[in-house]
mmCIF file of C-alpha atoms in Angstrom:
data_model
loop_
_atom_site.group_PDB
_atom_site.id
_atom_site.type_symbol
_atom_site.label_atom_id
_atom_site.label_comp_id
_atom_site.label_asym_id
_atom_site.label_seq_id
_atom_site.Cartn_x
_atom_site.Cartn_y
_atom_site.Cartn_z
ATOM 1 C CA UNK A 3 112.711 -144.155 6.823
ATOM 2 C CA UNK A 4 109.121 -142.996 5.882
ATOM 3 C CA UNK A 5 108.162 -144.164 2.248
ATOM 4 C CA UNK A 6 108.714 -141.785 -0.967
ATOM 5 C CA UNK A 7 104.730 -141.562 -1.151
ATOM 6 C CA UNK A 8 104.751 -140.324 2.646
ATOM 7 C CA UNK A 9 107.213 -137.473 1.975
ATOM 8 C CA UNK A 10 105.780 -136.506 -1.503
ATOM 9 C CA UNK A 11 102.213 -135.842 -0.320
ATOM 10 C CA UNK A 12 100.172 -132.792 -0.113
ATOM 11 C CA UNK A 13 101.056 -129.970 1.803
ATOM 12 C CA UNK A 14 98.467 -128.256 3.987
ATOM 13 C CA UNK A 15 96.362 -125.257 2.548
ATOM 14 C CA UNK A 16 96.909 -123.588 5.721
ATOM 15 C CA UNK A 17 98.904 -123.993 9.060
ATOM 16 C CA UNK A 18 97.494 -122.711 12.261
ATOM 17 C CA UNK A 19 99.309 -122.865 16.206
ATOM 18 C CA UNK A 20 97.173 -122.026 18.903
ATOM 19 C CA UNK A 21 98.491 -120.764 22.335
ATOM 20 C CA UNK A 22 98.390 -123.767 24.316
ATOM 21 C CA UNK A 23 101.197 -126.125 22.352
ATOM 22 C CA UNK A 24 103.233 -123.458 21.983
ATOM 23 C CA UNK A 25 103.345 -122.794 25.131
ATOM 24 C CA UNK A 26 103.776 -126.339 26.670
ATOM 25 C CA UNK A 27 106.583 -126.454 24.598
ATOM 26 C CA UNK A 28 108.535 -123.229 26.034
ATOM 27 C CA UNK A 29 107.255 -124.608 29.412
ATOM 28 C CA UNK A 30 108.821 -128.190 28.516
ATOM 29 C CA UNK A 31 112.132 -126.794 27.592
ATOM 30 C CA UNK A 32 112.377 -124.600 30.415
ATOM 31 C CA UNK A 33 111.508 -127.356 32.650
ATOM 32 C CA UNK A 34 114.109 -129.854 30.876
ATOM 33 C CA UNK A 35 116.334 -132.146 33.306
ATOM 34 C CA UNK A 36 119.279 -130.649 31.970
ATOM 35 C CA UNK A 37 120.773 -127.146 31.513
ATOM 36 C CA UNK A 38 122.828 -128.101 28.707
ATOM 37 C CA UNK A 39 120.386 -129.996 26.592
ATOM 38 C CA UNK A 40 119.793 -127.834 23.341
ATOM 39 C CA UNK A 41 116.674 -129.011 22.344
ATOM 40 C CA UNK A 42 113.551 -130.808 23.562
ATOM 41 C CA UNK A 43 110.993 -132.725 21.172
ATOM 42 C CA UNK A 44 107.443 -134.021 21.313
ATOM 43 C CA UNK A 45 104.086 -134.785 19.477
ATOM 44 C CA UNK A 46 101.517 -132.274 18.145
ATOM 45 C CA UNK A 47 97.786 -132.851 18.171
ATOM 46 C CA UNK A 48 95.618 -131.534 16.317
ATOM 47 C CA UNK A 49 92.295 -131.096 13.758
ATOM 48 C CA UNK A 50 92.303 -131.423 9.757
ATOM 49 C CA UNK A 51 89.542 -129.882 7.436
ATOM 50 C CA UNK A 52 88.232 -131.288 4.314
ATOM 51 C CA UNK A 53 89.604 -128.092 2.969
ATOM 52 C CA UNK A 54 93.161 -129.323 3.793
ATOM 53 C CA UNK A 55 93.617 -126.755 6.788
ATOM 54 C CA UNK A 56 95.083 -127.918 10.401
ATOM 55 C CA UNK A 57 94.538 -126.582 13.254
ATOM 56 C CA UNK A 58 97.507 -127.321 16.094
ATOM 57 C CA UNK A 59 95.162 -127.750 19.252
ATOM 58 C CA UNK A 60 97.530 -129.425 21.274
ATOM 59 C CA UNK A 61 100.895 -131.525 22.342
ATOM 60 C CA UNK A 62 102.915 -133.222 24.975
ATOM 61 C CA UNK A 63 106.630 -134.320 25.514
ATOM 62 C CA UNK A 64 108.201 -137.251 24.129
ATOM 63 C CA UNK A 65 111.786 -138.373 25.703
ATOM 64 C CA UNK A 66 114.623 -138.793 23.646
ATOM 65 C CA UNK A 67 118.345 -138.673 23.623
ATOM 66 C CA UNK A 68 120.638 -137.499 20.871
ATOM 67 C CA UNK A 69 123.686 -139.086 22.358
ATOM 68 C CA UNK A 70 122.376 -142.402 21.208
ATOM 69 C CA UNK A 71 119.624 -141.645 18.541
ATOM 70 C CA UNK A 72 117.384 -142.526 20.974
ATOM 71 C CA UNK A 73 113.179 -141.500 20.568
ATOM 72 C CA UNK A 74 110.872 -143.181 23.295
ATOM 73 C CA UNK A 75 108.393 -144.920 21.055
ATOM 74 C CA UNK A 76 106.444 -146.590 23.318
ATOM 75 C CA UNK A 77 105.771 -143.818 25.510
ATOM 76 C CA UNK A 78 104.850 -141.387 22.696
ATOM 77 C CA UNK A 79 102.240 -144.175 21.847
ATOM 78 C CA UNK A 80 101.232 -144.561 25.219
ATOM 79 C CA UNK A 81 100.247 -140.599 25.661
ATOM 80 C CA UNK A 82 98.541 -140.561 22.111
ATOM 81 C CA UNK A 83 96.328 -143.187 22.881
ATOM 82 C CA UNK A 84 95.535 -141.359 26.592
ATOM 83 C CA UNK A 85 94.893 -138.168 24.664
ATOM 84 C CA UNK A 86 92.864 -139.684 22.399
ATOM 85 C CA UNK A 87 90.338 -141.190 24.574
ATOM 86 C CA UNK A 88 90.558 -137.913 26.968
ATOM 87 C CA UNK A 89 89.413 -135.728 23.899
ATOM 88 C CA UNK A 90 87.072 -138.489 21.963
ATOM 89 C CA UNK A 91 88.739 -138.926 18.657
ATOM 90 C CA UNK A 92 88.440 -135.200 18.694
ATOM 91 C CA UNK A 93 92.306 -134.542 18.353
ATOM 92 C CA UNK A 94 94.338 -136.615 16.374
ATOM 93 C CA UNK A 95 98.254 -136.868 15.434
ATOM 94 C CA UNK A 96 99.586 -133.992 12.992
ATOM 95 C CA UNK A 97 102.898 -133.860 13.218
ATOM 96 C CA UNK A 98 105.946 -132.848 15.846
ATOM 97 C CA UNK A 99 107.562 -130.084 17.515
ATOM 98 C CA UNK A 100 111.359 -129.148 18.365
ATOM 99 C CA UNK A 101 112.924 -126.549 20.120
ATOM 100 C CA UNK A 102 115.598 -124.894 17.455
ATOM 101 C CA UNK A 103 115.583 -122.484 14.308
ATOM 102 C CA UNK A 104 115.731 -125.117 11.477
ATOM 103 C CA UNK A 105 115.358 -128.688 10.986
ATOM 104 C CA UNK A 106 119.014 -131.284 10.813
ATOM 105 C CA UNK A 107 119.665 -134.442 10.483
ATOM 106 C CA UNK A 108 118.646 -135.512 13.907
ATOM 107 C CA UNK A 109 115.453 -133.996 13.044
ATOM 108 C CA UNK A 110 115.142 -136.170 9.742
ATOM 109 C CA UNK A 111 114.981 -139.346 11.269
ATOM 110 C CA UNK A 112 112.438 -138.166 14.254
ATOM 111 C CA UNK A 113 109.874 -137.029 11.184
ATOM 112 C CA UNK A 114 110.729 -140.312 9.173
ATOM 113 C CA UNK A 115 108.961 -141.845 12.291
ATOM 114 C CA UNK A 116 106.454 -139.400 12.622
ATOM 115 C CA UNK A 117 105.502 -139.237 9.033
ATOM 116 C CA UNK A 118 104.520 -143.230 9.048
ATOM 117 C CA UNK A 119 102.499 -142.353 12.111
ATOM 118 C CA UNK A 120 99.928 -139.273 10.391
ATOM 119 C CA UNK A 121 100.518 -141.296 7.133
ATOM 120 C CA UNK A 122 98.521 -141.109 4.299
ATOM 121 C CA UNK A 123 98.578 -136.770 5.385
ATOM 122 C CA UNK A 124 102.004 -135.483 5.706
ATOM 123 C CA UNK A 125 103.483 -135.039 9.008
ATOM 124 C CA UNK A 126 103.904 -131.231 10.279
ATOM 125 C CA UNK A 127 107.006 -130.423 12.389
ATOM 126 C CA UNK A 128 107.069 -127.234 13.986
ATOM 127 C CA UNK A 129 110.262 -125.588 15.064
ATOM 128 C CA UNK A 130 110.353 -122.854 17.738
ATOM 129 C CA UNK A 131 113.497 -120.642 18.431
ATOM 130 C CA UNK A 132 113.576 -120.531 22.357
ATOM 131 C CA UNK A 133 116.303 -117.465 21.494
ATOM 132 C CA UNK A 134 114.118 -115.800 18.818
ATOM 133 C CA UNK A 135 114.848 -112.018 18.705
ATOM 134 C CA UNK A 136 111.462 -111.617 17.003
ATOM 135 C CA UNK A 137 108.952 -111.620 19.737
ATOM 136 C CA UNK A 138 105.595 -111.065 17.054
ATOM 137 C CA UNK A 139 106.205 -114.953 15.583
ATOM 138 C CA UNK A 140 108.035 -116.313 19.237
ATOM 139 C CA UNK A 141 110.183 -118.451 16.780
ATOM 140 C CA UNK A 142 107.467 -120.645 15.759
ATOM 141 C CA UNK A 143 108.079 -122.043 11.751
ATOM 142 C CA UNK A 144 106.578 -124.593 9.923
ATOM 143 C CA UNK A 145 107.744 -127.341 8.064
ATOM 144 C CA UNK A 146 106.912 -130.510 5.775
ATOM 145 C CA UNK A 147 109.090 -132.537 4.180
ATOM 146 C CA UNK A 148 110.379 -132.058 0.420
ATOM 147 C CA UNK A 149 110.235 -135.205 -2.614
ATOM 148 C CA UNK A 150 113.221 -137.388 -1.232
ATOM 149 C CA UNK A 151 116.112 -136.713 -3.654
ATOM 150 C CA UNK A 152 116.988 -138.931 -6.469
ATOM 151 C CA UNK A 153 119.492 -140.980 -4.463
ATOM 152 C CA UNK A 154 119.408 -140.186 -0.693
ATOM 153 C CA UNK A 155 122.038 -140.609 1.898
ATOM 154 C CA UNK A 156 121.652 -140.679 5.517
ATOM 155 C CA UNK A 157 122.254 -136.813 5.793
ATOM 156 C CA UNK A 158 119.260 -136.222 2.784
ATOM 157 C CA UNK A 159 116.776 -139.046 3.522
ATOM 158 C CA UNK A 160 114.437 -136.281 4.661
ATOM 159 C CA UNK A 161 114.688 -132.445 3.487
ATOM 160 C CA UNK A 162 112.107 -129.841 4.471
ATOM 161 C CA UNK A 163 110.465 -127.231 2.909
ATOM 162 C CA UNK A 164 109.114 -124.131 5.076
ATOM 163 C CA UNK A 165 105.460 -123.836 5.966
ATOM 164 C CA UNK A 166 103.381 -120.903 6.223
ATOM 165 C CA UNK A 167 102.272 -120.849 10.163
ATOM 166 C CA UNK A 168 99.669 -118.468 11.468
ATOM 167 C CA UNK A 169 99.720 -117.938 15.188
ATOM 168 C CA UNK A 170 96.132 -117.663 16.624
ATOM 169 C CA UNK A 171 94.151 -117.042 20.155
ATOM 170 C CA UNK A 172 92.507 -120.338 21.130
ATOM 171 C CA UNK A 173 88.576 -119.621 22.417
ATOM 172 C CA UNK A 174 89.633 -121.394 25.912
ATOM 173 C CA UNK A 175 91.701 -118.564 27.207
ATOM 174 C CA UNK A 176 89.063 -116.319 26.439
ATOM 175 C CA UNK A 177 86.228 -118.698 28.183
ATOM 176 C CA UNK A 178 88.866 -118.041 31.107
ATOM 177 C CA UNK A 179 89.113 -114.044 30.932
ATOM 178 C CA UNK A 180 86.033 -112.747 29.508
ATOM 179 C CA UNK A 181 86.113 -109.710 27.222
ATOM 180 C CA UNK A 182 83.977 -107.802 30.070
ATOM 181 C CA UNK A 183 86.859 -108.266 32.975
ATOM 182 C CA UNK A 184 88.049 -104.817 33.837
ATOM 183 C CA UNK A 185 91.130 -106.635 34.939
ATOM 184 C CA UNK A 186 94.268 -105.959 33.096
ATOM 185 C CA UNK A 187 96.825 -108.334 31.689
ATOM 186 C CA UNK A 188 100.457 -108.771 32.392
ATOM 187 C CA UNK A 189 101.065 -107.515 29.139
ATOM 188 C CA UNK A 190 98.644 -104.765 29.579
ATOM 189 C CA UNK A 191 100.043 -103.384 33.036
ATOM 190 C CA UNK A 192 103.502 -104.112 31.363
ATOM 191 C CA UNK A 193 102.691 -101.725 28.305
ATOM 192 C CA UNK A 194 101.345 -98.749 30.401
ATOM 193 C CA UNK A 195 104.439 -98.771 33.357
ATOM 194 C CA UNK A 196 106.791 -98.602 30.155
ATOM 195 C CA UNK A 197 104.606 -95.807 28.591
ATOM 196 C CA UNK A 198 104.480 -94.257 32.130
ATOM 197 C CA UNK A 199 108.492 -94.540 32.390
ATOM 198 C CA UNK A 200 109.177 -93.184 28.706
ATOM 199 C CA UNK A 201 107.333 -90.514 29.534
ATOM 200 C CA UNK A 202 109.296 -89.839 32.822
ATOM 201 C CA UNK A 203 112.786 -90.403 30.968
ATOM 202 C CA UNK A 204 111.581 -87.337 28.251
ATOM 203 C CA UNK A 205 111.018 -85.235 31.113
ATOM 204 C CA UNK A 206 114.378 -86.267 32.769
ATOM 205 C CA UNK A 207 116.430 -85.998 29.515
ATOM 206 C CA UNK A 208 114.946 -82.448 28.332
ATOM 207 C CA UNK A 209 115.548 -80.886 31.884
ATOM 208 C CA UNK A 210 119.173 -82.226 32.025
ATOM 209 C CA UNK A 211 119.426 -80.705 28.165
ATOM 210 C CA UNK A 212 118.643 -77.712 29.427
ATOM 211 C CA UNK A 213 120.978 -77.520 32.750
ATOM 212 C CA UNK A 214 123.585 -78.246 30.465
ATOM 213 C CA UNK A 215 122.899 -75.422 27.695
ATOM 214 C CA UNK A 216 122.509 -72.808 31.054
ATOM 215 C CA UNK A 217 119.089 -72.719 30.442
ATOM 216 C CA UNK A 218 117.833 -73.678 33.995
ATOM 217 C CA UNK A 219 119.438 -73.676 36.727
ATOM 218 C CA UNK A 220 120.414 -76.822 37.991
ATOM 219 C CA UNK A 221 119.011 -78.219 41.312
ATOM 220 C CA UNK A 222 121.386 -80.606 43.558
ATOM 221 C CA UNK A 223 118.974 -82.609 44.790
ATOM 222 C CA UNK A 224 117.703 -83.546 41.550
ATOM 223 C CA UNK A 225 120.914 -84.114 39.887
ATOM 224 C CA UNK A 226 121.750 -86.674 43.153
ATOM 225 C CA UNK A 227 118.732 -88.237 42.963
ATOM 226 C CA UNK A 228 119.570 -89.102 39.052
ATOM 227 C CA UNK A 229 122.756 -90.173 39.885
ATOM 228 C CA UNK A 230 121.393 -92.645 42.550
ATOM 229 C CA UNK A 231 118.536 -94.282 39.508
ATOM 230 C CA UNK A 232 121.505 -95.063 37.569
ATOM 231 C CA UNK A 233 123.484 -96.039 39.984
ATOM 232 C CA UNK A 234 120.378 -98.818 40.873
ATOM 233 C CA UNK A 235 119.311 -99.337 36.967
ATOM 234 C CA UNK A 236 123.017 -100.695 35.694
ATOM 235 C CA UNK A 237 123.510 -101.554 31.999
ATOM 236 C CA UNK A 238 125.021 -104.003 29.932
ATOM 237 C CA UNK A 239 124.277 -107.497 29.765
ATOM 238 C CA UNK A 240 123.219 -107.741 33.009
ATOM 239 C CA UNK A 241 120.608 -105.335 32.415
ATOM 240 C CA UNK A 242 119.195 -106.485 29.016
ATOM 241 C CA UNK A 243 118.924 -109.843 30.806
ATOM 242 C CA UNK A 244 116.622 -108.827 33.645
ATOM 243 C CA UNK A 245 114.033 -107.090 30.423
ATOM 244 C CA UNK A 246 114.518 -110.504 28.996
ATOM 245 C CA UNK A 247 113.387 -112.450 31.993
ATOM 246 C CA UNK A 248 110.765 -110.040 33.015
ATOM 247 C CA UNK A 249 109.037 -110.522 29.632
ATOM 248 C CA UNK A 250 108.911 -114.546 29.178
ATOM 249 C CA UNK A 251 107.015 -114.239 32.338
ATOM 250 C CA UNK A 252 104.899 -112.001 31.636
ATOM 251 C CA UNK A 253 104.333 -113.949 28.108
ATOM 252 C CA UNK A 254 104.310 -117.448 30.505
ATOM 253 C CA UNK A 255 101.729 -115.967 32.250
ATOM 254 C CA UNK A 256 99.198 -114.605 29.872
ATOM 255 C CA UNK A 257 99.006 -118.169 28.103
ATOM 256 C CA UNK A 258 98.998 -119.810 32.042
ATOM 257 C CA UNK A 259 95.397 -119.851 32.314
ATOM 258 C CA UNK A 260 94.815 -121.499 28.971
ATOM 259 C CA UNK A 261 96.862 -124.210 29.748
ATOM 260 C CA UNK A 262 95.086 -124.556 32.981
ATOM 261 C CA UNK A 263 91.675 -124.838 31.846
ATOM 262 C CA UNK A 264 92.966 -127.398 28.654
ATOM 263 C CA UNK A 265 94.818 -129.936 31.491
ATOM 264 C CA UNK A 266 91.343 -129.409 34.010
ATOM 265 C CA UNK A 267 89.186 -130.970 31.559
ATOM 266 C CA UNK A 268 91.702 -133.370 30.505
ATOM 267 C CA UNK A 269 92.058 -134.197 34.041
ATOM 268 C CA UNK A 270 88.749 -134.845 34.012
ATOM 269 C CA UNK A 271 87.877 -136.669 31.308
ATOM 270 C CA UNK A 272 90.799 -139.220 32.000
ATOM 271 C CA UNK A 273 88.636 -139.750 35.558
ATOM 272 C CA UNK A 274 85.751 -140.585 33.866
ATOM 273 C CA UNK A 275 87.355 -143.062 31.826
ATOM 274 C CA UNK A 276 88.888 -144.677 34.737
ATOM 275 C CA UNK A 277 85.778 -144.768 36.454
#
């Protein structure tokens, strides 16, 4: 367990996740071994300021198992000391993320290891909800740990406090899709088909208005060619799961070519190191 001085120290002055770790963390969980594993876990990279900011940059996947209160060590030390040579002492160990809404007690012991680690700065652990309703924030939260209580047990040897966390575009992506491509986004074309199909569904829903107050006269084809959409469309669950799916892809994708560009040069500097 991390040291009272480790848990008592300083909280940031600000908290800032770029793109690119939060999305390798949605892409680690949905690439996870197995289905019914609830949560996945890693390390967070990152930059401090002498005015106490920090600046999440970056992460990658560390193994564990819950089962048996397992956390791969030796491979999270492994990849931190690859990263660090890839990115020249430019990036250095902040904290930890998890997949989930709050921190537990599983979580407790993972930042007891993690807080040694960044120690004498506080460790940051990052949750984000993978079933957040909120799509502004994507689930991302912030947390450092609390004082350690007077006399802690193993359920209290670590409590957490909530951190301010800003969400902000990383200069990569934009070094990928410059501000003068006329191409559109995902999220763009999105946006305009579902202005494009309100629009339509006005239309649709004043002329059936007025076929039903005798206004207009109704036309068969129309009303058969309604009944087919809806018959196609569906509802429900089913439905609502389809919009789901369709828009963590299109969110996958917009962050895709950051993440590209970030493991290119990584790529690349880990040859030149080798060579």
């Amino acid at each position: 367990m991390a040291s009272a001085s480790v848990h008592s120290a300083r909280a940031p002055a600000s908290l800032t996740l770029q793109p690119l770790p939060l999305l390798s963390v949605l892409n680690h969980y949905t690439r996870r071994p197995d289905a019914s594993q609830t949560r996945v876990i890693g390390a967070l990279l990152g930059k401090r300021t002498d005015a106490g900011e920090v600046v999440i940059t970056n992460s990658f996947a560390v193994p564990h198992d819950e089962s048996r209160t397992y956390f791969a060590e030796q491979e999270h030390r492994a990849m931190l000391d690859i990263f660090r040579k890839a990115s020249g002492d430019k990036e250095t160990l902040v904290g930890w993320y998890s997949t989930g809404s709050s921190p537990d007690g599983f979580s407790s012991l993972v930042h007891d290891f993690f807080a040694a680690e960044t120690a004498p700065y506080p460790a940051i652990h990052v949750t984000v909800d993978v079933k957040a309703e909120n799509t502004e924030e994507l689930g991302a939260r912030g947390w450092i740990s609390a004082p350690a209580p007077a006399e802690p047990t193993e359920e209290t040897s670590t409590s957490f406090t909530d951190l301010p966390l800003t969400l902000s575009q990383t200069s990569s992506l934009n070094n990928i899709i410059p501000s003068t491509a006329t191409a559109t986004t995902p999220l763009a074309e999105l946006e305009a088909s579902l202005k494009i199909a309100r629009e339509d569904l006005v239309r649709v829903r004043a002329y059936v208005n007025d076929v039903v107050e005798g206004k207009v006269e109704g036309n068969a084809d129309i009303g058969r060619a309604l009944m087919d959409v809806c018959g196609k469309v569906g509802g429900g669950d089913e439905w609502e799961k389809k919009i789901s799916g369709q828009l963590q892809d299109a969110l996958m994708v917009s962050y895709l070519s950051s993440l590209v560009r970030s493991q290119v040069e990584l790529a690349g500097r880990i040859n030149l190191l080798q060579n």
